[in-house]
Structures are given as structure tokens and as C-alpha cells.
Amino acid sequence: MTIPEAIEGREALVLLERARDTVGPSLRAAVEGMPGPLRRIAMYHFGWEDADGRPVAGFSGKAIRPALVLAAARALGGDPGQAVRAATAVELAHNFTLLHDDVIDEDPTRRHRPTAWAVFGTADAIIAGDALLALALRLLAEDCHPAASPAAERLSSCVIELCAGQQADCAFEERPPETVTLDECLAMAMAKTGALLGCACALGALYAGAGVEETTALDAFGREAGLAFQLIDDLIGIWGDPGRTGKPAGADLAAHKKSLPVVAALTSATPAGAELAELYRGPMAGEAIPRARSAVERAGGRDWAQLQAADRMARAVHELSRAVPDLTAAGELLALAEFVTRRTR
């Protein structure tokens, strides 16, 4: 890591910590207002309580999306303090997706401890996730800020798009390995991940009083950065260190995920791609996982994903310059975007 990269990383960590400090009280107050059984599941999921309801000093998440809301508002000359409800709503919506994703993917751990569904059961985890989404929309409905109504409309549309992306992701798992195209996979990732990061940036713009052009440009910035984020996330899902990620090694391969590096490998028309396709037709356990990991790399999937992530970040910066021509005013947004595409967990 070069010195400038290290400085950027530290700046982003400071921004994320500030976002957690700013949004944390609002987030916790919203969750604590939930009915008892749902509150218990949500408090556990956010890392504030153990499975028996005892307080713990857990980690409630990086707060990337709330940080984007606040940074976008500041970049366009708004008061980030006015956008705290919007930032909280985005984080609640994000955690709705996490609760559901863990059930769908049957992930046993998140943030280095058992997932909510593994502790409380599938039905309760799904219902708690539903409640978090409703809570997010209620926060915006109760907000007297003039941007609250368009923000609620945008967040609702985003969640519909996100659900469509998740459905496509699930559908890919049922299709033969060689039938999923890169264009389909990129569109799925843009909907599943890019849409919410774009929405976070757009909400910050709305709360800063931005017009349609600036809001649209910031949404596009977040989407492109979000796609870069997903590309890195997919790489971590294959090569990430379980000690840092809190998830089993090769979890995405074990689940036969058609992630972006995997699809790039499957469509590479290489012997390694054909080997990977054959592995994906059978059970993925034991020695099959390191073999699949090696095949993805030899077929070029890893290199393609890294190059694509860099390209998407370049597109993100271009979109940002349309909303904030003087990029020095958007330093926080750039630092956050760079951080999420250089992360290792």
C-alpha cells in the first residue's frame, strides 16, 4: 500500500466512525422501539445484545451507506445533520437485506458470530428483516424535512429493484453454469448492490436541496461505486480470509454462486473455465472448493474482476464530477468509494 492510499484509508475510517457516532443513536432508538420479540432479534443482529438479550459491545456494521448519505449532503452544500433520519433509514433497509440474504444463502455466521436465522430460526429472521424495512419507511414518513417524501419514494423504488436483483441472483444458481452471461450478472449486481449505494448518495443530495440533474448524477456515482464494491466483495467471497471476513473460506463457491469472477471464468472459453463448469455441476465440498478457486483464477476471473472494479471506479468519478465539478468538495465521497474498493473484508 502506498502512503497516499494509507492516508485515504485512514480518512475513510474516520468518516465511517463519524457516521456511526452520528447515526448510531437514531438507529438504536428506532430498533429499541420495535415490539419485544422482534426487538430482541434485531438487537442481536446489530450486535448490541447476545442471544439471551444481555447487552454486549458488538460491531453493528461499517456504516458505509449512512456515511454516503451524510457525505453526499455535505458535498452539495447541505447540512448533514438534517439527513440523519435518511441515513438511518438507508441503514435499516440495508440490514433488512442482510437478514434475508443470510437466510437465502444459509450463511451460518456474520460478523464473527452465528447469524440471526441460525439462532432464532428462519421465520423469525425473515419477519425481523421485514420489520426493519417498514421501520425505515416510517422514519421517512415521519420526517418533516421537504425531501422526506421524494426520499421515501426513491428508497421504495430502490428496494423493489434490489429485490429483483436478489431474485435474479437466486435464479442463476438453478441454471446450468455455462448459461449465465456476464451482462446478466453485471445487471444483477447493479440492482442488488449498486442500487442501494446509489440511493444513499441520492438521498444525501435530496436533503441538500439538489436538483434532478445533481441527484441523478450522484445516484449514478453510487451505483458505479456499488458495482465496484460488489466485484471486490465477490473476490473476497472466494479468496477472503475467514479470520477477517467472519465467513467460511470459499463460501460463495460452496453455494455454487454465479458471482462475477465465477461467471467471467465460466464464459472465458478456456480449459480452466470448462473445468470450473464441471465442478459447478457437482457437490462443492472438500477438495472441490480449492480446485474451483484455482480454476477461477487460471481462467482469468480474478484478474477480470479487479480490472472491472477499477473501471467502474473511474466511471463513478466521472459521474461525481457532473454533480460536483470541483472534486475537492467531494473528497469525503471519493475517500469512501476508494475505501470500499480496496477493502479485504
CSV table of C-alpha atoms in Angstrom, one decimal:
chain,number,residue,atom,x,y,z
A,1,MET,CA,0.0,0.0,0.0
A,2,THR,CA,1.4,3.4,-0.9
A,3,ILE,CA,1.4,6.3,1.5
A,4,PRO,CA,-1.5,8.2,-0.3
A,5,GLU,CA,-3.6,5.0,-0.2
A,6,ALA,CA,-2.9,4.6,3.5
A,7,ILE,CA,-4.0,8.2,4.1
A,8,GLU,CA,-7.2,7.7,2.1
A,9,GLY,CA,-7.9,4.6,4.1
A,10,ARG,CA,-7.5,6.5,7.4
A,11,GLU,CA,-9.7,9.3,6.2
A,12,ALA,CA,-12.5,6.8,5.2
A,13,LEU,CA,-12.2,5.1,8.6
A,14,VAL,CA,-12.6,8.4,10.3
A,15,LEU,CA,-15.7,9.2,8.2
A,16,LEU,CA,-17.2,5.8,8.9
A,17,GLU,CA,-16.6,6.2,12.7
A,18,ARG,CA,-18.2,9.7,12.5
A,19,ALA,CA,-21.2,8.2,10.6
A,20,ARG,CA,-21.6,5.5,13.3
A,21,ASP,CA,-21.5,8.1,16.0
A,22,THR,CA,-23.9,10.4,14.2
A,23,VAL,CA,-26.4,7.8,13.1
A,24,GLY,CA,-26.0,5.2,15.9
A,25,PRO,CA,-28.3,6.9,18.5
A,26,SER,CA,-31.1,7.3,15.9
A,27,LEU,CA,-30.6,3.7,14.6
A,28,ARG,CA,-30.7,2.2,18.1
A,29,ALA,CA,-33.7,4.3,19.2
A,30,ALA,CA,-35.6,3.1,16.1
A,31,VAL,CA,-34.7,-0.6,16.8
A,32,GLU,CA,-35.5,-0.3,20.5
A,33,GLY,CA,-39.0,0.9,19.6
A,34,MET,CA,-39.8,-2.4,17.9
A,35,PRO,CA,-42.2,-4.9,19.6
A,36,GLY,CA,-40.3,-7.2,22.1
A,37,PRO,CA,-39.6,-10.4,20.2
A,38,LEU,CA,-38.7,-8.5,17.0
A,39,ARG,CA,-36.5,-6.1,19.0
A,40,ARG,CA,-34.6,-9.0,20.5
A,41,ILE,CA,-33.8,-10.4,17.1
A,42,ALA,CA,-32.8,-7.0,15.7
A,43,MET,CA,-30.7,-6.1,18.7
A,44,TYR,CA,-28.9,-9.4,18.3
A,45,HIS,CA,-28.4,-8.9,14.6
A,46,PHE,CA,-26.9,-5.4,15.2
A,47,GLY,CA,-24.5,-6.8,17.8
A,48,TRP,CA,-26.0,-4.9,20.7
A,49,GLU,CA,-27.2,-8.0,22.6
A,50,ASP,CA,-26.4,-11.6,22.9
A,51,ALA,CA,-28.9,-14.4,22.1
A,52,ASP,CA,-30.3,-14.2,25.6
A,53,GLY,CA,-30.9,-10.4,25.4
A,54,ARG,CA,-27.8,-9.4,27.5
A,55,PRO,CA,-26.0,-6.2,26.4
A,56,VAL,CA,-22.8,-6.8,24.6
A,57,ALA,CA,-20.3,-4.5,22.9
A,58,GLY,CA,-20.7,-5.9,19.4
A,59,PHE,CA,-20.0,-4.4,16.0
A,60,SER,CA,-23.1,-3.2,14.3
A,61,GLY,CA,-21.6,-2.8,10.8
A,62,LYS,CA,-19.3,-0.4,8.9
A,63,ALA,CA,-22.0,2.2,8.2
A,64,ILE,CA,-20.8,2.7,4.6
A,65,ARG,CA,-24.3,3.7,3.4
A,66,PRO,CA,-25.1,6.2,6.1
A,67,ALA,CA,-21.7,7.7,5.6
A,68,LEU,CA,-22.5,8.1,1.9
A,69,VAL,CA,-25.8,9.9,2.7
A,70,LEU,CA,-24.0,12.4,5.0
A,71,ALA,CA,-21.1,12.9,2.7
A,72,ALA,CA,-23.3,13.5,-0.3
A,73,ALA,CA,-25.3,16.1,1.6
A,74,ARG,CA,-22.1,17.8,2.7
A,75,ALA,CA,-20.6,17.7,-0.9
A,76,LEU,CA,-23.6,19.6,-2.2
A,77,GLY,CA,-23.5,22.3,0.5
A,78,GLY,CA,-26.2,20.8,2.7
A,79,ASP,CA,-26.3,20.2,6.5
A,80,PRO,CA,-25.6,16.5,7.1
A,81,GLY,CA,-27.4,16.9,10.5
A,82,GLN,CA,-30.6,17.3,8.5
A,83,ALA,CA,-30.1,14.0,6.8
A,84,VAL,CA,-29.6,11.8,9.8
A,85,ARG,CA,-33.1,10.2,9.5
A,86,ALA,CA,-32.5,9.5,5.9
A,87,ALA,CA,-29.1,7.9,6.7
A,88,THR,CA,-30.8,5.8,9.4
A,89,ALA,CA,-33.5,4.7,7.0
A,90,VAL,CA,-30.9,3.5,4.5
A,91,GLU,CA,-29.0,1.5,7.1
A,92,LEU,CA,-32.2,-0.1,8.3
A,93,ALA,CA,-33.1,-1.0,4.7
A,94,HIS,CA,-29.6,-2.4,4.3
A,95,ASN,CA,-29.9,-4.6,7.3
A,96,PHE,CA,-33.3,-5.9,6.1
A,97,THR,CA,-31.3,-7.2,3.1
A,98,LEU,CA,-28.6,-8.8,5.3
A,99,LEU,CA,-31.2,-10.7,7.4
A,100,HIS,CA,-32.8,-12.0,4.3
A,101,ASP,CA,-29.5,-12.7,2.5
A,102,ASP,CA,-28.3,-14.8,5.4
A,103,VAL,CA,-31.4,-17.0,5.2
A,104,ILE,CA,-31.3,-17.3,1.4
A,105,ASP,CA,-27.6,-18.2,1.4
A,106,GLU,CA,-27.9,-20.3,4.5
A,107,ASP,CA,-24.8,-18.4,5.9
A,108,PRO,CA,-24.1,-19.7,9.4
A,109,THR,CA,-22.1,-16.7,10.6
A,110,ARG,CA,-22.0,-12.9,10.2
A,111,ARG,CA,-19.6,-10.5,12.0
A,112,HIS,CA,-17.9,-13.5,13.6
A,113,ARG,CA,-20.9,-15.0,15.3
A,114,PRO,CA,-24.0,-17.1,14.4
A,115,THR,CA,-26.4,-15.3,12.0
A,116,ALA,CA,-29.9,-14.4,13.3
A,117,TRP,CA,-31.7,-17.2,11.5
A,118,ALA,CA,-29.2,-19.7,12.9
A,119,VAL,CA,-30.1,-18.5,16.5
A,120,PHE,CA,-33.8,-17.6,16.2
A,121,GLY,CA,-35.0,-19.6,13.3
A,122,THR,CA,-35.7,-18.8,9.6
A,123,ALA,CA,-39.2,-17.4,10.0
A,124,ASP,CA,-38.3,-15.0,12.9
A,125,ALA,CA,-35.2,-13.7,11.0
A,126,ILE,CA,-37.3,-13.0,7.9
A,127,ILE,CA,-40.0,-11.3,9.8
A,128,ALA,CA,-37.5,-9.2,11.7
A,129,GLY,CA,-36.0,-8.1,8.4
A,130,ASP,CA,-39.4,-7.2,7.1
A,131,ALA,CA,-40.0,-5.0,10.2
A,132,LEU,CA,-36.7,-3.2,9.7
A,133,LEU,CA,-37.7,-2.2,6.2
A,134,ALA,CA,-41.1,-1.0,7.4
A,135,LEU,CA,-39.3,0.9,10.1
A,136,ALA,CA,-37.0,2.6,7.5
A,137,LEU,CA,-40.0,3.9,5.5
A,138,ARG,CA,-41.8,5.0,8.7
A,139,LEU,CA,-38.8,7.1,9.7
A,140,LEU,CA,-39.0,9.0,6.4
A,141,ALA,CA,-42.8,9.3,6.6
A,142,GLU,CA,-42.5,10.9,10.0
A,143,ASP,CA,-39.7,13.3,8.9
A,144,CYS,CA,-40.9,16.9,8.3
A,145,HIS,CA,-38.0,17.7,6.0
A,146,PRO,CA,-39.2,18.7,2.5
A,147,ALA,CA,-37.0,16.0,1.0
A,148,ALA,CA,-38.6,13.2,3.1
A,149,SER,CA,-41.4,12.3,0.6
A,150,PRO,CA,-39.2,12.0,-2.5
A,151,ALA,CA,-36.6,10.2,-0.4
A,152,ALA,CA,-39.2,7.7,0.7
A,153,GLU,CA,-40.3,7.2,-2.9
A,154,ARG,CA,-36.7,6.7,-4.1
A,155,LEU,CA,-35.9,4.3,-1.3
A,156,SER,CA,-39.1,2.2,-2.0
A,157,SER,CA,-38.2,2.0,-5.7
A,158,CYS,CA,-34.6,1.1,-4.8
A,159,VAL,CA,-35.8,-1.8,-2.6
A,160,ILE,CA,-38.0,-3.2,-5.4
A,161,GLU,CA,-35.0,-3.0,-7.8
A,162,LEU,CA,-32.8,-4.6,-5.1
A,163,CYS,CA,-35.3,-7.5,-4.7
A,164,ALA,CA,-35.3,-8.0,-8.4
A,165,GLY,CA,-31.6,-8.3,-8.3
A,166,GLN,CA,-31.7,-10.8,-5.5
A,167,GLN,CA,-34.3,-12.9,-7.3
A,168,ALA,CA,-32.0,-12.9,-10.4
A,169,ASP,CA,-29.1,-14.0,-8.2
A,170,CYS,CA,-31.1,-16.9,-6.8
A,171,ALA,CA,-32.3,-17.9,-10.3
A,172,PHE,CA,-28.8,-18.0,-11.6
A,173,GLU,CA,-28.0,-20.8,-9.1
A,174,GLU,CA,-30.6,-23.0,-10.7
A,175,ARG,CA,-29.3,-22.5,-14.2
A,176,PRO,CA,-26.5,-24.6,-15.8
A,177,PRO,CA,-23.1,-23.0,-15.3
A,178,GLU,CA,-22.5,-22.0,-18.9
A,179,THR,CA,-25.9,-20.3,-19.5
A,180,VAL,CA,-25.4,-17.2,-17.3
A,181,THR,CA,-23.8,-14.3,-19.2
A,182,LEU,CA,-21.6,-11.6,-17.9
A,183,ASP,CA,-24.1,-8.9,-19.0
A,184,GLU,CA,-26.8,-10.6,-16.9
A,185,CYS,CA,-24.5,-10.9,-14.0
A,186,LEU,CA,-23.4,-7.3,-14.1
A,187,ALA,CA,-27.1,-6.1,-14.4
A,188,MET,CA,-27.9,-8.3,-11.3
A,189,ALA,CA,-25.1,-6.9,-9.3
A,190,MET,CA,-26.0,-3.3,-10.2
A,191,ALA,CA,-29.5,-3.9,-9.0
A,192,LYS,CA,-28.6,-6.0,-5.9
A,193,THR,CA,-25.7,-3.8,-4.6
A,194,GLY,CA,-25.3,-0.7,-6.8
A,195,ALA,CA,-28.9,0.5,-6.4
A,196,LEU,CA,-28.7,0.9,-2.6
A,197,LEU,CA,-25.4,2.8,-2.7
A,198,GLY,CA,-26.8,5.0,-5.4
A,199,CYS,CA,-29.9,5.6,-3.4
A,200,ALA,CA,-27.8,6.5,-0.3
A,201,CYS,CA,-26.0,9.2,-2.4
A,202,ALA,CA,-29.2,10.4,-4.0
A,203,LEU,CA,-30.9,10.8,-0.6
A,204,GLY,CA,-28.0,12.9,0.6
A,205,ALA,CA,-28.4,15.1,-2.5
A,206,LEU,CA,-32.1,15.4,-1.9
A,207,TYR,CA,-31.6,16.5,1.7
A,208,ALA,CA,-29.1,19.1,0.5
A,209,GLY,CA,-31.8,20.6,-1.8
A,210,ALA,CA,-30.2,19.4,-5.0
A,211,GLY,CA,-32.0,19.4,-8.3
A,212,VAL,CA,-32.8,16.5,-10.6
A,213,GLU,CA,-29.5,16.6,-12.5
A,214,GLU,CA,-27.3,16.6,-9.5
A,215,THR,CA,-29.3,13.9,-7.7
A,216,THR,CA,-29.3,11.7,-10.8
A,217,ALA,CA,-25.5,12.1,-11.2
A,218,LEU,CA,-24.9,11.2,-7.5
A,219,ASP,CA,-27.2,8.2,-7.9
A,220,ALA,CA,-25.1,7.1,-10.9
A,221,PHE,CA,-21.9,7.7,-8.9
A,222,GLY,CA,-23.1,5.5,-6.1
A,223,ARG,CA,-24.3,2.8,-8.5
A,224,GLU,CA,-20.9,2.6,-10.2
A,225,ALA,CA,-19.0,2.6,-6.9
A,226,GLY,CA,-21.5,0.0,-5.7
A,227,LEU,CA,-20.7,-2.3,-8.6
A,228,ALA,CA,-17.0,-1.9,-7.9
A,229,PHE,CA,-17.9,-2.8,-4.3
A,230,GLN,CA,-19.7,-5.9,-5.4
A,231,LEU,CA,-16.8,-7.0,-7.6
A,232,ILE,CA,-14.4,-6.7,-4.6
A,233,ASP,CA,-17.0,-8.5,-2.4
A,234,ASP,CA,-17.2,-11.3,-4.8
A,235,LEU,CA,-13.4,-11.6,-4.8
A,236,ILE,CA,-13.4,-11.7,-1.0
A,237,GLY,CA,-16.2,-14.4,-1.2
A,238,ILE,CA,-13.7,-16.6,-2.9
A,239,TRP,CA,-10.3,-15.6,-1.6
A,240,GLY,CA,-11.1,-13.8,1.7
A,241,ASP,CA,-9.5,-14.7,5.0
A,242,PRO,CA,-12.2,-16.3,7.2
A,243,GLY,CA,-10.5,-14.7,10.2
A,244,ARG,CA,-11.2,-11.3,8.8
A,245,THR,CA,-14.5,-11.9,6.9
A,246,GLY,CA,-16.2,-13.9,9.6
A,247,LYS,CA,-17.4,-16.4,6.9
A,248,PRO,CA,-16.2,-19.8,5.9
A,249,ALA,CA,-13.4,-19.9,3.2
A,250,GLY,CA,-14.9,-20.2,-0.3
A,251,ALA,CA,-18.5,-19.9,1.0
A,252,ASP,CA,-19.6,-18.5,-2.4
A,253,LEU,CA,-18.1,-21.4,-4.2
A,254,ALA,CA,-19.6,-23.9,-1.8
A,255,ALA,CA,-23.0,-22.4,-2.5
A,256,HIS,CA,-22.5,-22.6,-6.3
A,257,LYS,CA,-22.8,-18.8,-6.5
A,258,LYS,CA,-22.6,-17.4,-10.0
A,259,SER,CA,-20.6,-14.4,-8.7
A,260,LEU,CA,-18.9,-12.0,-11.1
A,261,PRO,CA,-15.4,-13.6,-11.1
A,262,VAL,CA,-17.0,-17.0,-11.5
A,263,VAL,CA,-19.1,-16.0,-14.5
A,264,ALA,CA,-16.1,-14.3,-16.0
A,265,ALA,CA,-14.2,-17.6,-15.7
A,266,LEU,CA,-17.2,-19.7,-16.9
A,267,THR,CA,-17.5,-17.6,-20.1
A,268,SER,CA,-13.8,-17.4,-20.8
A,269,ALA,CA,-13.7,-20.3,-23.3
A,270,THR,CA,-10.6,-21.7,-21.6
A,271,PRO,CA,-9.8,-25.2,-20.3
A,272,ALA,CA,-9.9,-23.8,-16.7
A,273,GLY,CA,-13.4,-22.4,-17.4
A,274,ALA,CA,-14.6,-25.8,-18.6
A,275,GLU,CA,-13.1,-27.4,-15.5
A,276,LEU,CA,-14.9,-24.9,-13.3
A,277,ALA,CA,-18.2,-25.6,-15.1
A,278,GLU,CA,-17.7,-29.3,-14.5
A,279,LEU,CA,-17.0,-28.7,-10.8
A,280,TYR,CA,-20.2,-26.5,-10.6
A,281,ARG,CA,-22.3,-29.4,-11.8
A,282,GLY,CA,-21.5,-31.5,-8.8
A,283,PRO,CA,-21.4,-31.1,-5.0
A,284,MET,CA,-18.9,-28.4,-3.9
A,285,ALA,CA,-17.2,-29.6,-0.7
A,286,GLY,CA,-13.8,-30.7,0.5
A,287,GLU,CA,-11.1,-30.6,-2.2
A,288,ALA,CA,-13.6,-29.3,-4.8
A,289,ILE,CA,-13.5,-25.8,-3.3
A,290,PRO,CA,-9.7,-25.1,-3.7
A,291,ARG,CA,-9.9,-26.7,-7.1
A,292,ALA,CA,-12.7,-24.3,-8.1
A,293,ARG,CA,-10.8,-21.4,-6.6
A,294,SER,CA,-7.8,-22.3,-8.7
A,295,ALA,CA,-9.9,-22.7,-11.8
A,296,VAL,CA,-11.5,-19.3,-11.4
A,297,GLU,CA,-8.0,-17.7,-11.2
A,298,ARG,CA,-6.5,-19.7,-14.1
A,299,ALA,CA,-9.5,-18.8,-16.3
A,300,GLY,CA,-8.9,-15.1,-15.7
A,301,GLY,CA,-11.9,-14.4,-13.4
A,302,ARG,CA,-9.8,-12.8,-10.7
A,303,ASP,CA,-7.9,-10.5,-13.0
A,304,TRP,CA,-11.1,-9.6,-14.9
A,305,ALA,CA,-12.9,-8.6,-11.6
A,306,GLN,CA,-10.0,-6.5,-10.4
A,307,LEU,CA,-9.8,-4.6,-13.7
A,308,GLN,CA,-13.5,-4.2,-13.9
A,309,ALA,CA,-13.6,-2.8,-10.4
A,310,ALA,CA,-11.0,-0.2,-11.3
A,311,ASP,CA,-13.0,0.7,-14.5
A,312,ARG,CA,-16.2,1.1,-12.5
A,313,MET,CA,-14.5,3.4,-10.1
A,314,ALA,CA,-13.3,5.6,-13.0
A,315,ARG,CA,-16.9,5.8,-14.2
A,316,ALA,CA,-18.0,6.6,-10.7
A,317,VAL,CA,-15.6,9.6,-10.5
A,318,HIS,CA,-16.9,10.8,-13.9
A,319,GLU,CA,-20.5,10.8,-12.7
A,320,LEU,CA,-19.5,12.5,-9.5
A,321,SER,CA,-17.8,15.3,-11.4
A,322,ARG,CA,-21.2,16.0,-13.1
A,323,ALA,CA,-22.7,16.8,-9.8
A,324,VAL,CA,-19.7,18.4,-8.1
A,325,PRO,CA,-17.4,19.8,-10.8
A,326,ASP,CA,-14.8,20.8,-8.1
A,327,LEU,CA,-14.0,17.4,-6.8
A,328,THR,CA,-12.1,18.8,-3.8
A,329,ALA,CA,-15.6,19.5,-2.4
A,330,ALA,CA,-16.4,15.8,-2.8
A,331,GLY,CA,-13.3,14.5,-1.0
A,332,GLU,CA,-15.3,12.5,1.5
A,333,LEU,CA,-17.3,10.7,-1.2
A,334,LEU,CA,-14.2,9.8,-3.0
A,335,ALA,CA,-12.5,8.6,0.1
A,336,LEU,CA,-15.4,6.3,0.9
A,337,ALA,CA,-15.6,5.0,-2.6
A,338,GLU,CA,-11.9,4.2,-2.7
A,339,PHE,CA,-12.1,2.6,0.7
A,340,VAL,CA,-14.8,0.1,-0.2
A,341,THR,CA,-12.9,-1.0,-3.4
A,342,ARG,CA,-9.6,-1.5,-1.5
A,343,ARG,CA,-11.1,-3.4,1.4
A,344,THR,CA,-10.1,-7.0,2.3
A,345,ARG,CA,-13.2,-8.0,4.2
